[in-house]
Short mmCIF file of N, CA and C and ligand atoms in Angstrom, two decimals:
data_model
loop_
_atom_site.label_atom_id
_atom_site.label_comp_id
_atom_site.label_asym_id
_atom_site.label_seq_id
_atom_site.Cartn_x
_atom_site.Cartn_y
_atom_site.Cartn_z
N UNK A 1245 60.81 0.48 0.64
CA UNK A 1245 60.98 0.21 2.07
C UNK A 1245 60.66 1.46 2.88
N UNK A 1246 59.44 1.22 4.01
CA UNK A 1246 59.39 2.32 4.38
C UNK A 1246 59.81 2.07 6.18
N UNK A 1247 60.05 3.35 7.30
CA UNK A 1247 60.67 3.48 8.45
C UNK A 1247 59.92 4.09 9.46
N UNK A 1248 59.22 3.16 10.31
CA UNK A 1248 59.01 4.37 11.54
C UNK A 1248 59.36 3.99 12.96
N UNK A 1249 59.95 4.66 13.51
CA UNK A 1249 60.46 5.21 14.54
C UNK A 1249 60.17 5.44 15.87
N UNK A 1250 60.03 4.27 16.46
CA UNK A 1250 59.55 4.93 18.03
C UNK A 1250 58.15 4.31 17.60
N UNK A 1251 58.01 3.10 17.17
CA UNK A 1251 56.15 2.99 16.55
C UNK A 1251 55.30 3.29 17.59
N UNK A 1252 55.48 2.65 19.16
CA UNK A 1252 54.72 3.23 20.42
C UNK A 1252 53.99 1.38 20.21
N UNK A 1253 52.59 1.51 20.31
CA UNK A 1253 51.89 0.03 20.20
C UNK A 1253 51.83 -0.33 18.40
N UNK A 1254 52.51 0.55 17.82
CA UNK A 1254 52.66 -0.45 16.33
C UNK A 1254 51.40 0.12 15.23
N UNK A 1255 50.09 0.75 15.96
CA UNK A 1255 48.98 0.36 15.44
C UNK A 1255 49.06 1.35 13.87
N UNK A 1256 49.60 2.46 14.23
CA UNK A 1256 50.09 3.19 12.79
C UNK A 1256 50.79 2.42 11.60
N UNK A 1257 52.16 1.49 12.04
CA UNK A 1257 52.53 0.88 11.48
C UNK A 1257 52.18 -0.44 10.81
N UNK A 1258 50.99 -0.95 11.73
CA UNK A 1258 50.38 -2.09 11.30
C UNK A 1258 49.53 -1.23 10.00
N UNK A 1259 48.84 -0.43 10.32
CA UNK A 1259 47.75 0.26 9.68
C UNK A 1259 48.23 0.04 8.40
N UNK A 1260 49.30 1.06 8.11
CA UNK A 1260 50.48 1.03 6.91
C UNK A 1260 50.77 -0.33 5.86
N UNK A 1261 51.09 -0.76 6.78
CA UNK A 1261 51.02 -2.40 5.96
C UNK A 1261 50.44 -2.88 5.72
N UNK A 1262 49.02 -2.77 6.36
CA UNK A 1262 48.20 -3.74 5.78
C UNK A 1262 47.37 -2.85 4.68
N UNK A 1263 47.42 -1.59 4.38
CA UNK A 1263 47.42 -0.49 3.23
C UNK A 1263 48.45 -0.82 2.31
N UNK A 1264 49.74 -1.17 2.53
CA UNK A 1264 50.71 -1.06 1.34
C UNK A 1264 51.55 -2.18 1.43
N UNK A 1265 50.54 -3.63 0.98
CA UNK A 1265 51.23 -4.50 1.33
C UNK A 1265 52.44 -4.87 -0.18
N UNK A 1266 52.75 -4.16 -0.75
CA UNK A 1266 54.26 -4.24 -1.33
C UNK A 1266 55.25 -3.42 -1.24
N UNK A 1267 55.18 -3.63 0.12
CA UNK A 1267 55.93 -1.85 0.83
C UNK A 1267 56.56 -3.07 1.93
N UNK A 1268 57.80 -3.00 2.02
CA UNK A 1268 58.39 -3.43 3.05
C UNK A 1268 58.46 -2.50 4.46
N UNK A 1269 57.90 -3.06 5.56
CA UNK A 1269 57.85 -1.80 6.45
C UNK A 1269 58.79 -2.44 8.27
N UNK A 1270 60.05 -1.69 8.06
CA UNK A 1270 60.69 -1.61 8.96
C UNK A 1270 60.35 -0.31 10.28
N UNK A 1271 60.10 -1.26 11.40
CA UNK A 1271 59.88 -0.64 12.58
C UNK A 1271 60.61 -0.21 13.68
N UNK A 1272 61.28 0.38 14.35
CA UNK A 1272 62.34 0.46 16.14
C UNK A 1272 61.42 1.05 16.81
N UNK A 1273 61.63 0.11 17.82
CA UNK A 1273 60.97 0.80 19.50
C UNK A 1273 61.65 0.41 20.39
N UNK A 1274 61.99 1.02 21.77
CA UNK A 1274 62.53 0.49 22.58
C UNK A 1274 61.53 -0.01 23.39
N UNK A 1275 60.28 0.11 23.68
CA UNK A 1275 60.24 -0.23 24.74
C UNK A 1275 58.96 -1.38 24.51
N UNK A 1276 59.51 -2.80 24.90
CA UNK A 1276 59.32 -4.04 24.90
C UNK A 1276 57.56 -4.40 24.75
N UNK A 1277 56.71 -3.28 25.20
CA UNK A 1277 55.56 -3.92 25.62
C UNK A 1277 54.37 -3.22 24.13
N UNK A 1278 55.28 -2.42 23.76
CA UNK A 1278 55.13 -1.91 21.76
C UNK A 1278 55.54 -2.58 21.41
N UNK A 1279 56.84 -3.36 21.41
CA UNK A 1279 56.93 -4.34 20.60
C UNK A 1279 56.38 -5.70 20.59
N UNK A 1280 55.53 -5.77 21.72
CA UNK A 1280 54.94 -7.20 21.94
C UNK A 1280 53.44 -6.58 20.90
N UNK A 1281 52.90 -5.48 21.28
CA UNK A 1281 51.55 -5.33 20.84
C UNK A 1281 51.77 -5.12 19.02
N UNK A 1282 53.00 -4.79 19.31
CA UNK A 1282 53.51 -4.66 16.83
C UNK A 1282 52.82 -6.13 16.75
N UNK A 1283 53.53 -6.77 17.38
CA UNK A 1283 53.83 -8.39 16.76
C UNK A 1283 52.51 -9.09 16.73
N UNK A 1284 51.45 -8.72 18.34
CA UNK A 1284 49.88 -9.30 17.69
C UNK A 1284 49.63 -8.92 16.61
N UNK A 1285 49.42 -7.56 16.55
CA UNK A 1285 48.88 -6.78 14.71
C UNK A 1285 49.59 -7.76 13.60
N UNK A 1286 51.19 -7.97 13.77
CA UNK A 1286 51.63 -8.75 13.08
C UNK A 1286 51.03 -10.20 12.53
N UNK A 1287 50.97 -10.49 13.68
CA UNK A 1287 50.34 -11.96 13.85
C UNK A 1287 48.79 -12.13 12.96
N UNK A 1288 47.89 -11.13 13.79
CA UNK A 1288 46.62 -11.19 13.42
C UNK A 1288 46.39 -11.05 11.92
N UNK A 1289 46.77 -10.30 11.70
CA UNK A 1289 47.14 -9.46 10.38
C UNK A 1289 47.48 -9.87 9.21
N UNK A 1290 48.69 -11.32 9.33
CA UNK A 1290 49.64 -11.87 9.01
C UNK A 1290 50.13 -11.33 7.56
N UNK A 1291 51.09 -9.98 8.63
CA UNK A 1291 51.49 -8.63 7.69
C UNK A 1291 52.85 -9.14 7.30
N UNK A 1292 53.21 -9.98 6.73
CA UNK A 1292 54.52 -10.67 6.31
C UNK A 1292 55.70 -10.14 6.01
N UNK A 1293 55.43 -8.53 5.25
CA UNK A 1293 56.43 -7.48 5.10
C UNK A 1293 56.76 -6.79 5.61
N UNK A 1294 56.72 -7.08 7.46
CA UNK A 1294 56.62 -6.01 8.25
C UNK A 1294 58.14 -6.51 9.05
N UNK A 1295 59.30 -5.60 9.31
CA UNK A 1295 60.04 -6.15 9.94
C UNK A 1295 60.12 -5.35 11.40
N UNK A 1296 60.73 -5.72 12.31
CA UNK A 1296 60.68 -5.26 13.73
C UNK A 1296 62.35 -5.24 13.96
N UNK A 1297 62.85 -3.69 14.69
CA UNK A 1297 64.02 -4.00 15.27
C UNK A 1297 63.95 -3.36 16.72
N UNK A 1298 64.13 -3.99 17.45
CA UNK A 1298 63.51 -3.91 19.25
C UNK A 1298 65.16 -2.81 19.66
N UNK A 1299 65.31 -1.62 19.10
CA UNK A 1299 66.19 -1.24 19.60
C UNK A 1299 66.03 -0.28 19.13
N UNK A 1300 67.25 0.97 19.84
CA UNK A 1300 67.22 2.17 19.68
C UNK A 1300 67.06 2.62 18.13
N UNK A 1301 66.61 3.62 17.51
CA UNK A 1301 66.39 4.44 16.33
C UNK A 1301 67.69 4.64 15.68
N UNK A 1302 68.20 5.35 16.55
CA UNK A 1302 69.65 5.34 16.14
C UNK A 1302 70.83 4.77 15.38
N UNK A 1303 70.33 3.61 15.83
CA UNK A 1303 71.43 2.53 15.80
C UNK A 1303 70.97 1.86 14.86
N UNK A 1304 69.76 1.97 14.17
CA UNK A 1304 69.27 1.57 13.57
C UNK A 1304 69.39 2.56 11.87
N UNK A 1305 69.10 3.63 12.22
CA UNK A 1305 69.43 4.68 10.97
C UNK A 1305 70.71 4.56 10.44
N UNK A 1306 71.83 4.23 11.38
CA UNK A 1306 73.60 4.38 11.32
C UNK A 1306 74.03 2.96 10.63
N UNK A 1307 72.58 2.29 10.73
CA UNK A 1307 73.71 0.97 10.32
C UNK A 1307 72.52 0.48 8.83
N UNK A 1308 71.44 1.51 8.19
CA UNK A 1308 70.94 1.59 7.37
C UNK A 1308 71.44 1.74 5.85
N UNK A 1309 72.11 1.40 4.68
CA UNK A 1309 72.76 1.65 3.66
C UNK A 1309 71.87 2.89 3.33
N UNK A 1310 72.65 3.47 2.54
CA UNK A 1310 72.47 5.08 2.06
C UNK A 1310 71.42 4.79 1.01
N UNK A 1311 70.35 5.29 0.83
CA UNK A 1311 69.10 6.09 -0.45
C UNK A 1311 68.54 4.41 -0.33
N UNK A 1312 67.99 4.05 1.03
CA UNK A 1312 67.45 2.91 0.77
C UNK A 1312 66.10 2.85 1.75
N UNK A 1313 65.49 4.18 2.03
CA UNK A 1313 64.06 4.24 2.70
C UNK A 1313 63.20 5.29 1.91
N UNK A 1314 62.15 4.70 1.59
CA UNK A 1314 61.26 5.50 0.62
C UNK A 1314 60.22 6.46 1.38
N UNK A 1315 60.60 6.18 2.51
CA UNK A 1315 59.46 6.74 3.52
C UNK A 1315 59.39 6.85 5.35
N UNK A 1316 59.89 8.26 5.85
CA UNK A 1316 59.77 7.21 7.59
C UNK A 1316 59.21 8.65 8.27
N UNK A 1317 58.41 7.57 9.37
CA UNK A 1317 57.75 8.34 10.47
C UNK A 1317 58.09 8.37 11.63
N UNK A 1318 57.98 9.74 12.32
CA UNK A 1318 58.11 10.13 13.31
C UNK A 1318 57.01 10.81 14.26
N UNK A 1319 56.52 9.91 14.95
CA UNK A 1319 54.98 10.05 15.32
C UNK A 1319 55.25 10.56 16.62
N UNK A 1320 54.70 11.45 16.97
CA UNK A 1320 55.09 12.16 18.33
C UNK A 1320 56.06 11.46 19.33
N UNK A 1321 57.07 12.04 18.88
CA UNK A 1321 58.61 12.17 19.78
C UNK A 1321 58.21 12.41 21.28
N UNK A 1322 59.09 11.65 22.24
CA UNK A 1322 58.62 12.30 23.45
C UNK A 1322 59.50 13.96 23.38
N UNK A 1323 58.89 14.75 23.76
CA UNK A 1323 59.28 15.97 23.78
C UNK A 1323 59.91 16.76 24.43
N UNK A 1324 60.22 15.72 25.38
CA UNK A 1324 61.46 16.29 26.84
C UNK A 1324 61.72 17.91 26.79
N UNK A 1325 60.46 18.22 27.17
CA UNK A 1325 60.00 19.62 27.52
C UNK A 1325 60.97 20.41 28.33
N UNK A 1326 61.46 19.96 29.35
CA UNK A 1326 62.32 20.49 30.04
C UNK A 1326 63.88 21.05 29.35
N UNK A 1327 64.36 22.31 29.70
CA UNK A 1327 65.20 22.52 28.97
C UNK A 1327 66.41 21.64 28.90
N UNK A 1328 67.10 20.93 30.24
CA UNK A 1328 68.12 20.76 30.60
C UNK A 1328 67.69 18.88 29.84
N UNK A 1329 66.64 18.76 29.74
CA UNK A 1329 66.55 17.72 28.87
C UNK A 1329 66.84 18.00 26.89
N UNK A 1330 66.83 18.85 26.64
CA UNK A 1330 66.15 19.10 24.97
C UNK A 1330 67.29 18.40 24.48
N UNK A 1331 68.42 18.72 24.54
CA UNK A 1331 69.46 17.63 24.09
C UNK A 1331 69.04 16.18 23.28
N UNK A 1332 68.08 15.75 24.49
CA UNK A 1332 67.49 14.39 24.52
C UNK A 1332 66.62 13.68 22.85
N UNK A 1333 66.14 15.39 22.54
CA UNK A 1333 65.29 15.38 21.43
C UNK A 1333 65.42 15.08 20.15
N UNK A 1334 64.58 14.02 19.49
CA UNK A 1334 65.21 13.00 18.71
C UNK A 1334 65.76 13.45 16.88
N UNK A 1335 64.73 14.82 17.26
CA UNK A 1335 65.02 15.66 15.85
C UNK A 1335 66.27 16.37 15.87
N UNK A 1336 67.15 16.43 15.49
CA UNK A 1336 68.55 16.88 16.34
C UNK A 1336 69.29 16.76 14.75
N UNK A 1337 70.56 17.55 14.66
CA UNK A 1337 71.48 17.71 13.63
C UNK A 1337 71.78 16.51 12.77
N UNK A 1338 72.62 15.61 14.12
CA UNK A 1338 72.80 14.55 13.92
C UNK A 1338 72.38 13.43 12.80
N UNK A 1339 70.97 13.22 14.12
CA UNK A 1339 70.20 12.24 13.78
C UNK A 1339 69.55 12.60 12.02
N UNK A 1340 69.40 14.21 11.93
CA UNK A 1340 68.74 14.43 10.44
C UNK A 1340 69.84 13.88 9.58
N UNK A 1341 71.20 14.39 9.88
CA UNK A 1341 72.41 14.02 8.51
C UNK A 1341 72.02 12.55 8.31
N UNK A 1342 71.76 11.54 9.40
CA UNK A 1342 71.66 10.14 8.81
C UNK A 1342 70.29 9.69 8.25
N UNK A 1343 69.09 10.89 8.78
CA UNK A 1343 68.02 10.29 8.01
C UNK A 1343 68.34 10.78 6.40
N UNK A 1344 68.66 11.60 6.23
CA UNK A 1344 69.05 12.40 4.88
C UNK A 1344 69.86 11.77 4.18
N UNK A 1345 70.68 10.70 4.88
CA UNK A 1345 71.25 9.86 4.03
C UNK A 1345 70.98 8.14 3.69
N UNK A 1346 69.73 7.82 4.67
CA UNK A 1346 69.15 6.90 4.50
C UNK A 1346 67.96 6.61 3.56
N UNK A 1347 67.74 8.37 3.49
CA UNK A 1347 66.14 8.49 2.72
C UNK A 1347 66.84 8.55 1.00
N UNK A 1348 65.64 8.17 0.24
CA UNK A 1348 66.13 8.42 -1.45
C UNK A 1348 65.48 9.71 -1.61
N UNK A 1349 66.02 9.74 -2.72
CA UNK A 1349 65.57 11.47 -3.35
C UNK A 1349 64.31 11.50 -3.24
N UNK A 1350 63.78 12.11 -2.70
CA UNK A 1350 61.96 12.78 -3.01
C UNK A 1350 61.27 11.98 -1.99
N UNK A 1351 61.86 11.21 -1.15
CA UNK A 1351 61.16 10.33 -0.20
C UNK A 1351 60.42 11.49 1.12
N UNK A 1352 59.46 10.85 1.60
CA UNK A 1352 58.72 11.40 2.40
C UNK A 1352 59.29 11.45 3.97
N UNK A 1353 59.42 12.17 4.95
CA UNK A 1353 59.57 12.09 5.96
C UNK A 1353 58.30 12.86 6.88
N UNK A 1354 57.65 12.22 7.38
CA UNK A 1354 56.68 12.64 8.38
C UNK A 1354 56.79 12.81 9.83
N UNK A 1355 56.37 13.99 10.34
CA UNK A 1355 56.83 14.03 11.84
C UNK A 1355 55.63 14.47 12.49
N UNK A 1356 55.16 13.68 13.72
CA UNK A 1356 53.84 14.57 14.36
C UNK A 1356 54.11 14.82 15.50
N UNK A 1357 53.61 16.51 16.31
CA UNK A 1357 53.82 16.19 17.50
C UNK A 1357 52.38 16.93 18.04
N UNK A 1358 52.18 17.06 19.29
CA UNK A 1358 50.90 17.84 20.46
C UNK A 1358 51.98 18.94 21.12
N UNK A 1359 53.36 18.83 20.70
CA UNK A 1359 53.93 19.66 21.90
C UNK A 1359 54.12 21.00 21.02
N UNK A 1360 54.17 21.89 21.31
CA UNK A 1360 54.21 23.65 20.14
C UNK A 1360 55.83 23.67 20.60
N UNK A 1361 56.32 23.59 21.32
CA UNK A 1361 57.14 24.41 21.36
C UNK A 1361 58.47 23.19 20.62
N UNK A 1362 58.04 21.93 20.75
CA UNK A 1362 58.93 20.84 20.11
C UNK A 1362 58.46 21.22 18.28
N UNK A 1363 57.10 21.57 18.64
CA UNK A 1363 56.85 21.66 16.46
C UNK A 1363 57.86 22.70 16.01
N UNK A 1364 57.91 23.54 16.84
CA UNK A 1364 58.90 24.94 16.38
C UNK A 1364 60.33 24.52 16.24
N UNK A 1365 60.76 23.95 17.34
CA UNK A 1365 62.12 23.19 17.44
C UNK A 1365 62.43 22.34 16.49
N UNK A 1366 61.36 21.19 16.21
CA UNK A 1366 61.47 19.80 14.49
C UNK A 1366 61.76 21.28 13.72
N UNK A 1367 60.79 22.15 13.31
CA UNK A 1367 60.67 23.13 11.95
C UNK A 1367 61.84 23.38 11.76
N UNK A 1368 62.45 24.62 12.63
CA UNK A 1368 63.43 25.12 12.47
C UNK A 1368 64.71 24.06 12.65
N UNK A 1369 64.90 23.10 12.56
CA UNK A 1369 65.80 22.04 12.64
C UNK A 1369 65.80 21.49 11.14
N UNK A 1370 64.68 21.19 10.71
CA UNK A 1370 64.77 20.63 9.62
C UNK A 1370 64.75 21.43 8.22
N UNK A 1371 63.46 22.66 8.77
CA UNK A 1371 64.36 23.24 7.25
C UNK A 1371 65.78 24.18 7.63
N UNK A 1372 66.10 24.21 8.22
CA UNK A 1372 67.58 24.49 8.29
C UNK A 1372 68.45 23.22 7.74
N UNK A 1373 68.02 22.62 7.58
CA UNK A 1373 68.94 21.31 7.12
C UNK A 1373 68.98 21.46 5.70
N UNK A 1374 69.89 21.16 4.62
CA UNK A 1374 70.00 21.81 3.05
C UNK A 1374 69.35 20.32 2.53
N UNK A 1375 69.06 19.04 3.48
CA UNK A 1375 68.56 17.71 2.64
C UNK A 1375 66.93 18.14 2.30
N UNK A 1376 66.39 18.74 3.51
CA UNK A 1376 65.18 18.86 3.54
C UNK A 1376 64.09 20.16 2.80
N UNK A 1377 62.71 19.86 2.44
CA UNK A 1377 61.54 21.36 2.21
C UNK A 1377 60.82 20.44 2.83
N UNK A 1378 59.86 21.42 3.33
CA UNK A 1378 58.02 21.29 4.05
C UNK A 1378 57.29 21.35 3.20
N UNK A 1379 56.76 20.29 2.80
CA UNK A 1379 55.65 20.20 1.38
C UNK A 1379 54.61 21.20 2.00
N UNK A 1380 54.12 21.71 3.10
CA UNK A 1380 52.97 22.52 3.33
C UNK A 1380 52.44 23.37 2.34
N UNK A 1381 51.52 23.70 2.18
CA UNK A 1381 51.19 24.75 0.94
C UNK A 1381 50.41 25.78 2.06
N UNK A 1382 49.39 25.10 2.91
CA UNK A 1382 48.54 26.05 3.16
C UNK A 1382 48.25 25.40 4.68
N UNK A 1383 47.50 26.34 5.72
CA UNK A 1383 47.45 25.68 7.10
C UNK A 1383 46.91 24.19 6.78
N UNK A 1384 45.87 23.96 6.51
CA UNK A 1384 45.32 22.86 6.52
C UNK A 1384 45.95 21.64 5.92
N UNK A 1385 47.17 21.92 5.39
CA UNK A 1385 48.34 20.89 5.03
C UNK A 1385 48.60 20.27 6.94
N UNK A 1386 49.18 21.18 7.55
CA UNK A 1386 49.57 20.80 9.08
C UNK A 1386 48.86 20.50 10.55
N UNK A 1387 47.44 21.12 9.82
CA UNK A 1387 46.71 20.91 10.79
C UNK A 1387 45.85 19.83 10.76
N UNK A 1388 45.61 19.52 9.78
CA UNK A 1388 44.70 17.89 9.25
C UNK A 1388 45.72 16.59 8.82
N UNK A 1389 44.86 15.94 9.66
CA UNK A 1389 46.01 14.38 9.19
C UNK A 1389 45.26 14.00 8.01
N UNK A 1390 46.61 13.60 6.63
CA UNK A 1390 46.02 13.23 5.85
C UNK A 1390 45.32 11.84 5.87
N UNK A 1391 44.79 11.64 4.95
CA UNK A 1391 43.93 10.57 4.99
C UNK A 1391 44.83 8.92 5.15
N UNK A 1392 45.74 8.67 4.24
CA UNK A 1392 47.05 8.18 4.28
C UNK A 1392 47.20 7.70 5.84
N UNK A 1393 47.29 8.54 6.63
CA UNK A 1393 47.88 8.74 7.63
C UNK A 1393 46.71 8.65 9.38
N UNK A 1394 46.81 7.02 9.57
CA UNK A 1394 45.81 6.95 10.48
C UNK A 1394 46.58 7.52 12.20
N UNK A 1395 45.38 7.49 12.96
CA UNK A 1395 45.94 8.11 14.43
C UNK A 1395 46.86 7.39 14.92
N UNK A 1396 47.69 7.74 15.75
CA UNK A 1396 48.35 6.88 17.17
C UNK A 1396 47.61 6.54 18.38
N UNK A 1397 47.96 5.56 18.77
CA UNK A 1397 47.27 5.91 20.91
C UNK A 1397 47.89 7.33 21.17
N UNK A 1398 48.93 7.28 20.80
CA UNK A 1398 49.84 8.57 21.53
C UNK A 1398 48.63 9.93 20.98
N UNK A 1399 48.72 10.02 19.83
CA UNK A 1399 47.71 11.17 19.45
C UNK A 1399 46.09 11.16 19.94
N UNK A 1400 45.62 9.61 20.21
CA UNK A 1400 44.04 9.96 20.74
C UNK A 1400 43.71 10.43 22.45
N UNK A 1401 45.58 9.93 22.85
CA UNK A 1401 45.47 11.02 24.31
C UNK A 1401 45.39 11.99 23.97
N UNK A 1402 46.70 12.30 23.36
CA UNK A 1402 46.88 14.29 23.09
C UNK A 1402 45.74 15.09 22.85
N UNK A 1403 44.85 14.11 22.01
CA UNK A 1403 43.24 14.86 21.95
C UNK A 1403 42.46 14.61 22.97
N UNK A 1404 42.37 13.94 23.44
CA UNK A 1404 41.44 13.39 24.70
C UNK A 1404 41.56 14.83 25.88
N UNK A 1405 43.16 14.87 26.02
CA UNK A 1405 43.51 15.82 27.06
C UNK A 1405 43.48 17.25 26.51
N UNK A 1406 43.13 17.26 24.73
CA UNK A 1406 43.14 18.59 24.56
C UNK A 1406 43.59 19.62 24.00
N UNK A 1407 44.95 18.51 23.57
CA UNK A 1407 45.85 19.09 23.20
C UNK A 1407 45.52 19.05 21.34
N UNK A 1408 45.97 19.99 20.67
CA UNK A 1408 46.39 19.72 19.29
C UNK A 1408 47.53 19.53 18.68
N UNK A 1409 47.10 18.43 17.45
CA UNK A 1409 48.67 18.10 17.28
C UNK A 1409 48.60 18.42 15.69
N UNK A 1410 49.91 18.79 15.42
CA UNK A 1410 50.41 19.01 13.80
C UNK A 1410 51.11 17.84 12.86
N UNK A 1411 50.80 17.76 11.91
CA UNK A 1411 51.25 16.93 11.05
C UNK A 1411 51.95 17.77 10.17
N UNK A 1412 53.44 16.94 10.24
CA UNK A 1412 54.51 17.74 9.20
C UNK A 1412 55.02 16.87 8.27
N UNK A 1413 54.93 17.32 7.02
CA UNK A 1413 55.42 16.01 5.77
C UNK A 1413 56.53 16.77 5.23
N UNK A 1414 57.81 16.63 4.73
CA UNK A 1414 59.06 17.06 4.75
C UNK A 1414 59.16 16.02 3.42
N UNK A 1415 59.91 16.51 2.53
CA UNK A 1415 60.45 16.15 1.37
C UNK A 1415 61.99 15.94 0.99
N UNK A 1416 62.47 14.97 1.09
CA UNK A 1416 63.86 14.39 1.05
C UNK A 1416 64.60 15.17 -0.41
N UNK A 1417 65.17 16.23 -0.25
CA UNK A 1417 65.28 16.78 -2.12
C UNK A 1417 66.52 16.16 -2.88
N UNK A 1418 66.36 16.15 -4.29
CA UNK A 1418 67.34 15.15 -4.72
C UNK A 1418 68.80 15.84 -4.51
N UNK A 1419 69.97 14.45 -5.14
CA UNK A 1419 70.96 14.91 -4.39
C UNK A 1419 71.90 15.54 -5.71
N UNK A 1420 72.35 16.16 -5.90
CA UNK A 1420 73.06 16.75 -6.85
C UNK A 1420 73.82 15.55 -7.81
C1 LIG B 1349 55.41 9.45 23.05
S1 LIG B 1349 55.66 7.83 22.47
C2 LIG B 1349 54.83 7.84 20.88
C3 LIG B 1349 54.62 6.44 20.34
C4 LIG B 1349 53.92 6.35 18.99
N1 LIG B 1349 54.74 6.89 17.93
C5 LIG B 1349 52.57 7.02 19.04
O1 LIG B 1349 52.38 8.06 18.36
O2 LIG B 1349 51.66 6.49 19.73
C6 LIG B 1349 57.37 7.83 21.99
C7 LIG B 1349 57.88 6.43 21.70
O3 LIG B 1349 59.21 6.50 21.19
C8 LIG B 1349 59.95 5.42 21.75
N2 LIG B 1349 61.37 5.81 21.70
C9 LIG B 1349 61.94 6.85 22.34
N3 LIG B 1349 63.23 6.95 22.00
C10 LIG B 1349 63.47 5.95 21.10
C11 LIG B 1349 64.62 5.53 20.39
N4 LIG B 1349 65.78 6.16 20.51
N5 LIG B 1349 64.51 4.45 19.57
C12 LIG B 1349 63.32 3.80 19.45
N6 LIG B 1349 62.20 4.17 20.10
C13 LIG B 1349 62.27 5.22 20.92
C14 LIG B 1349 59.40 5.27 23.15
O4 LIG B 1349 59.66 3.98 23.68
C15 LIG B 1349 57.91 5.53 22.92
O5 LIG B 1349 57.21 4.34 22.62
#
């Protein structure tokens, strides 16, 4: 079973499924008009293992049974740049203790963003966390999307306007 987060219009997540169709693939978004465009892909697609929960991330991780996601993405977070916002930011203490306890041993967690100063903020958040390592070996681990791993809308703005974005793959380590 794999998790992503905030899908945006789905099209990553559709992508996914219809790549790994014995992969159960659970989705959250809040906002209604991603979840209408998941459900064409769904439809068109007729990606049968794909489930949809039209609500916060959160609430969704908290009410997840423990070592039961093999895989989840986090495709550019909005990055609530502003300081008096960062609070807001979805990579947070918190939120890691429950992905860390939703994910199984060795499971993948992927995070992308365009924003530098949010990549620094995910980094140092997560490997500070004792669940998590950064599979990176070498730049071109973070700077190239793997193949695996098709674009977002969200990412063909970020390039459009210019921006570059990093791909971070994080390794769930086993549990004692
Ligand atoms: C910048 S967009 C990126 C969307 C998509 N991942 C992409 O790369 O195109 C961030 C998305 O996260 C969603 N989002 C923000 N907070 C969320 C939350 N707590 N639970 C679920 N979705 C959330 C927003 O509605 C938005 O679609």
């Amino acid at each position: 079973m794999w998790l992503e987060l905030g899908f945006g219009g789905g099209e990553h997540l559709a992508w996914q499924a219809a790549q790994n169709p014995d992969v159960g693939i659970l989705g959250c978004e809040l906002f209604i008009n991603g979840v209408a465009s998941l459900l064409r892909h769904v439809r068109e697609q007729q990606l049968a293992h794909v489930r949809v929960a039209d609500t916060d991330s959160f609430r969704v991780l908290s009410a997840l049974p423990p070592a039961s996601i093999d895989r989840a993405f986090l495709l550019f977070p909005d990055p609530w740049p502003k300081l008096r916002h960062h609070r807001r930011r979805f990579v947070r203490r918190d939120v890691l203790d429950l992905l860390a306890s939703v994910l199984t041993d060795g499971a993948e967690f992927r995070f992308a963003t365009d924003h530098a100063e949010y990549c620094t903020w995910a980094l140092a958040r997560v490997l500070n966390h004792v669940a998590f390592a950064w599979t990176a070996e070498s730049a071109r681990d973070w700077r190239q999307r793997p193949a695996d791993w098709p674009p977002t809308r969200y990412e063909e703005r970020a390039i459009a306007a210019g921006r570059r974005p990093v791909f971070l793959t994080f390794r769930r380590l086993p549990r004692h």
